[in-house]
């Protein structure tokens, strides 16, 4: 695979189209789904021209598969999230239907964003399965499954509610977990209220549209006032219909926040992985300590720890020195193995912490940049809305003055 | 705001400044200034009711004094209106606010029912004072000047109950016959009133609805800003930006409050008054038609020689005069009313537009100021990186 060379050139990825398809699912039942066209272009440095190198169709479930794979193989990375599967935080105008064209369009943008995030990640961009996702249409699913990643997956990572009593977690990860909980909670709340505010704002604008119709009807009976009324009515219509674009723009802002809502999950996943590794480490250390203890007791003859052998010995009689020697030897082997394992687990753990923390720092900077930009773009949207408002009402006022 | 005919030369209570109607009349011709204020609750064994204080200042000779202070209740206003309608059946009498709380009508921003009514009553009296004919009505003078017991005895002096009943029966009887020969101009007037009434009612409903939607928007916005503050507590780099957004949202919230208040001061009461006016107008049209119907029935009787022709001819003569008077009064008052309607509604809509312009200008300034702080920081950070 020349995937290493692939990334030396600058590439452009786009999810350029969405199409409704029907097919048969695993149970041979007809289903409707949306497929997305992914186009990859390589950009020549010299003239900036881009050449289409690959183009294929993928559906949402394949994106999910890619992400699940990345989660297993890069547990120390904050893996970019997918756009939402179902429309949430809807306000009354938006349909919660997955087939709704506005939802599909926003999802298309979200999927493109997902791929771009991976492509711009220093580690993830080098992944072969990711490369194949972009280039190998047929058989890609089989290729992923052949990696056996599902087996490698730690099922405990999915058990979000189970708590593991970890004695010495790295404090930074504990703090990060709290932070991600807070982030998730506050962004959800914000999105919910924003949706309600949007709903109300929609109402205010749209009711003004009724003025348009009534002014027009009224102008028919007025001589002097007629023209002024009629044209004022027109501006009321303009005002009422301006809210549609305004709220569509705001929806994109909401999507930017949603991405970080879902990123909170990804952060938690990394914290959880650390917890599990630390737990395994502590368990292994505990186990080793107990074996050493047993060994010592056997050697010196004192019994402090409970062991099944010890019990049976008490019940059925002392064991012979040979038996004891044999047991000590087994234990010593186990202790040796245990020490090796502990050493490597320690190493793994420290490496994980180091790598994860590096990616988390990278993530933090990205988040601060992105969210600041999002807030600024929100301000820009508000400014645009105010400017439109001033214009419409100034026009309306002029019409009223001519009445 | 230009000087309008209700700003008195002598300073009266600030309340008299509220809800002033702009007229074409020159301010210096005004010699009667009225304010309605200080609603007070009275409890007796039979009932509880509200009275309003009415202060009148005048330079007119026919008034015994230059200043009067009386207390009146809603019933008294109703009485006055009835007397004016009787004395001038085809003049457009200003409307009174509704007797009961109208279901579904939005209570104005900070006003309760009583305050809303007080303002409307103030307007009612001032409109009468400004009317070239009604302002000299005797009952109006009594209303403004008489003490409570004087007013009660004056009220009893009106046409007796029986004669009033007789009038009503005759009126109903003649209206049953319908009007066949309504002159063209009054047909046009009637058509106008019908359509105007429809439209102004719709505008009233729409305006009330807008107020309601704005209130609900305001309620949601109140919650929106604080969430950003909450978020800023768990962020470092983003804290400033988040606090900035929160502050902008709060400012916009206040601006929304102001817009609502402006709407409820400037637009809603004016539109609603014209809803009541349109009902009043339909009554005026009916009364005019009744007067004409009386004449028509006598004329019909003459053609069939049903009664004494000399007497009939004399009666017809009188009625013809009556009809001509009524029609002319209405025509003149109609022109006047159309003018004031156009002015009042034009003003009200312009005020509404101004409120909205101001609201959006506030918003623009708020968000632009936030944006400059953010981009300034960006530039600062960029130059720090370079150095």
mmCIF file of N, CA and C in Angstrom, chain B residues 83-127:
data_model
loop_
_atom_site.group_PDB
_atom_site.id
_atom_site.type_symbol
_atom_site.label_atom_id
_atom_site.label_comp_id
_atom_site.label_asym_id
_atom_site.label_seq_id
_atom_site.Cartn_x
_atom_site.Cartn_y
_atom_site.Cartn_z
ATOM 1 N N UNK B 83 -76.155 60.227 27.199
ATOM 2 C CA UNK B 83 -76.743 61.546 27.000
ATOM 3 C C UNK B 83 -76.234 62.176 25.710
ATOM 4 N N UNK B 84 -74.933 62.011 25.447
ATOM 5 C CA UNK B 84 -74.349 62.586 24.225
ATOM 6 C C UNK B 84 -74.950 61.943 22.991
ATOM 7 N N UNK B 85 -75.158 60.631 23.076
ATOM 8 C CA UNK B 85 -75.732 59.925 21.923
ATOM 9 C C UNK B 85 -77.162 60.383 21.674
ATOM 10 N N UNK B 86 -77.893 60.619 22.766
ATOM 11 C CA UNK B 86 -79.280 61.086 22.617
ATOM 12 C C UNK B 86 -79.321 62.469 22.018
ATOM 13 N N UNK B 87 -78.456 63.349 22.534
ATOM 14 C CA UNK B 87 -78.471 64.736 22.068
ATOM 15 C C UNK B 87 -77.946 64.857 20.645
ATOM 16 N N UNK B 88 -77.000 64.021 20.292
ATOM 17 C CA UNK B 88 -76.372 64.103 18.960
ATOM 18 C C UNK B 88 -76.328 62.725 18.324
ATOM 19 N N UNK B 89 -77.473 62.240 17.863
ATOM 20 C CA UNK B 89 -77.541 60.857 17.407
ATOM 21 C C UNK B 89 -76.650 60.544 16.209
ATOM 22 N N UNK B 90 -76.333 61.577 15.403
ATOM 23 C CA UNK B 90 -75.502 61.240 14.238
ATOM 24 C C UNK B 90 -74.095 61.812 14.331
ATOM 25 N N UNK B 91 -73.690 62.193 15.548
ATOM 26 C CA UNK B 91 -72.282 62.559 15.717
ATOM 27 C C UNK B 91 -71.520 61.330 16.174
ATOM 28 N N UNK B 92 -70.235 61.336 15.877
ATOM 29 C CA UNK B 92 -69.404 60.178 16.226
ATOM 30 C C UNK B 92 -68.865 60.403 17.640
ATOM 31 N N UNK B 93 -69.553 59.788 18.588
ATOM 32 C CA UNK B 93 -69.153 59.950 19.989
ATOM 33 C C UNK B 93 -67.924 59.076 20.256
ATOM 34 N N UNK B 94 -66.939 59.587 20.981
ATOM 35 C CA UNK B 94 -65.775 58.732 21.275
ATOM 36 C C UNK B 94 -66.187 57.486 22.045
ATOM 37 N N UNK B 95 -65.468 56.380 21.872
ATOM 38 C CA UNK B 95 -65.850 55.131 22.527
ATOM 39 C C UNK B 95 -65.358 55.060 23.966
ATOM 40 N N UNK B 96 -66.118 54.342 24.781
ATOM 41 C CA UNK B 96 -65.702 54.070 26.149
ATOM 42 C C UNK B 96 -64.990 52.721 26.193
ATOM 43 N N UNK B 97 -64.064 52.536 27.109
ATOM 44 C CA UNK B 97 -63.474 51.194 27.258
ATOM 45 C C UNK B 97 -64.549 50.205 27.682
ATOM 46 N N UNK B 98 -64.309 48.959 27.441
ATOM 47 C CA UNK B 98 -65.324 47.930 27.699
ATOM 48 C C UNK B 98 -65.724 47.883 29.161
ATOM 49 N N UNK B 99 -66.949 47.431 29.386
ATOM 50 C CA UNK B 99 -67.464 47.351 30.740
ATOM 51 C C UNK B 99 -66.748 46.251 31.532
ATOM 52 N N UNK B 100 -66.561 45.095 30.874
ATOM 53 C CA UNK B 100 -65.952 43.980 31.578
ATOM 54 C C UNK B 100 -64.614 43.637 30.951
ATOM 55 N N UNK B 101 -63.850 42.843 31.667
ATOM 56 C CA UNK B 101 -62.571 42.395 31.123
ATOM 57 C C UNK B 101 -62.847 41.521 29.917
ATOM 58 N N UNK B 102 -62.227 41.888 28.806
ATOM 59 C CA UNK B 102 -62.441 41.125 27.571
ATOM 60 C C UNK B 102 -61.600 39.857 27.612
ATOM 61 N N UNK B 103 -62.253 38.753 27.397
ATOM 62 C CA UNK B 103 -61.545 37.467 27.476
ATOM 63 C C UNK B 103 -60.508 37.369 26.356
ATOM 64 N N UNK B 104 -59.337 36.958 26.736
ATOM 65 C CA UNK B 104 -58.304 36.749 25.717
ATOM 66 C C UNK B 104 -57.501 38.000 25.426
ATOM 67 N N UNK B 105 -57.976 39.134 25.911
ATOM 68 C CA UNK B 105 -57.209 40.340 25.627
ATOM 69 C C UNK B 105 -55.999 40.429 26.540
ATOM 70 N N UNK B 106 -54.911 40.791 25.943
ATOM 71 C CA UNK B 106 -53.669 40.823 26.703
ATOM 72 C C UNK B 106 -53.675 41.971 27.706
ATOM 73 N N UNK B 107 -53.385 41.672 28.923
ATOM 74 C CA UNK B 107 -53.202 42.755 29.891
ATOM 75 C C UNK B 107 -51.921 43.458 29.525
ATOM 76 N N UNK B 108 -51.981 44.749 29.463
ATOM 77 C CA UNK B 108 -50.802 45.454 29.000
ATOM 78 C C UNK B 108 -49.629 45.300 29.935
ATOM 79 N N UNK B 109 -48.519 45.605 29.418
ATOM 80 C CA UNK B 109 -47.237 45.251 30.023
ATOM 81 C C UNK B 109 -47.184 45.426 31.535
ATOM 82 N N UNK B 110 -47.291 46.656 31.974
ATOM 83 C CA UNK B 110 -47.186 46.840 33.401
ATOM 84 C C UNK B 110 -48.523 47.292 33.980
ATOM 85 N N UNK B 111 -49.497 47.463 33.083
ATOM 86 C CA UNK B 111 -50.777 47.968 33.571
ATOM 87 C C UNK B 111 -51.697 46.852 33.964
ATOM 88 N N UNK B 112 -52.469 47.108 34.986
ATOM 89 C CA UNK B 112 -53.551 46.175 35.264
ATOM 90 C C UNK B 112 -54.778 46.661 34.529
ATOM 91 N N UNK B 113 -55.871 45.996 34.795
ATOM 92 C CA UNK B 113 -57.131 46.336 34.158
ATOM 93 C C UNK B 113 -57.524 47.776 34.479
ATOM 94 N N UNK B 114 -57.323 48.176 35.715
ATOM 95 C CA UNK B 114 -57.770 49.497 36.159
ATOM 96 C C UNK B 114 -56.969 50.602 35.479
ATOM 97 N N UNK B 115 -55.669 50.400 35.385
ATOM 98 C CA UNK B 115 -54.817 51.402 34.765
ATOM 99 C C UNK B 115 -55.150 51.549 33.282
ATOM 100 N N UNK B 116 -55.361 50.418 32.628
ATOM 101 C CA UNK B 116 -55.749 50.443 31.212
ATOM 102 C C UNK B 116 -57.033 51.243 31.039
ATOM 103 N N UNK B 117 -57.974 50.974 31.942
ATOM 104 C CA UNK B 117 -59.255 51.659 31.855
ATOM 105 C C UNK B 117 -59.099 53.153 32.129
ATOM 106 N N UNK B 118 -58.303 53.480 33.126
ATOM 107 C CA UNK B 118 -58.082 54.885 33.458
ATOM 108 C C UNK B 118 -57.578 55.660 32.253
ATOM 109 N N UNK B 119 -56.593 55.083 31.567
ATOM 110 C CA UNK B 119 -56.027 55.771 30.405
ATOM 111 C C UNK B 119 -57.080 55.961 29.325
ATOM 112 N N UNK B 120 -57.917 54.936 29.136
ATOM 113 C CA UNK B 120 -58.944 55.028 28.101
ATOM 114 C C UNK B 120 -59.992 56.076 28.458
ATOM 115 N N UNK B 121 -60.318 56.166 29.743
ATOM 116 C CA UNK B 121 -61.306 57.156 30.184
ATOM 117 C C UNK B 121 -60.759 58.566 30.002
ATOM 118 N N UNK B 122 -59.474 58.705 30.292
ATOM 119 C CA UNK B 122 -58.804 60.001 30.088
ATOM 120 C C UNK B 122 -58.926 60.419 28.633
ATOM 121 N N UNK B 123 -58.680 59.464 27.753
ATOM 122 C CA UNK B 123 -58.762 59.747 26.326
ATOM 123 C C UNK B 123 -60.185 60.120 25.920
ATOM 124 N N UNK B 124 -61.123 59.372 26.464
ATOM 125 C CA UNK B 124 -62.550 59.596 26.168
ATOM 126 C C UNK B 124 -62.921 61.049 26.435
ATOM 127 N N UNK B 125 -62.623 61.533 27.631
ATOM 128 C CA UNK B 125 -63.003 62.889 27.998
ATOM 129 C C UNK B 125 -62.285 63.920 27.144
ATOM 130 N N UNK B 126 -61.026 63.671 26.852
ATOM 131 C CA UNK B 126 -60.273 64.633 26.060
ATOM 132 C C UNK B 126 -60.752 64.705 24.619
ATOM 133 N N UNK B 127 -61.179 63.559 24.112
ATOM 134 C CA UNK B 127 -61.721 63.577 22.748
ATOM 135 C C UNK B 127 -62.995 64.417 22.690
#
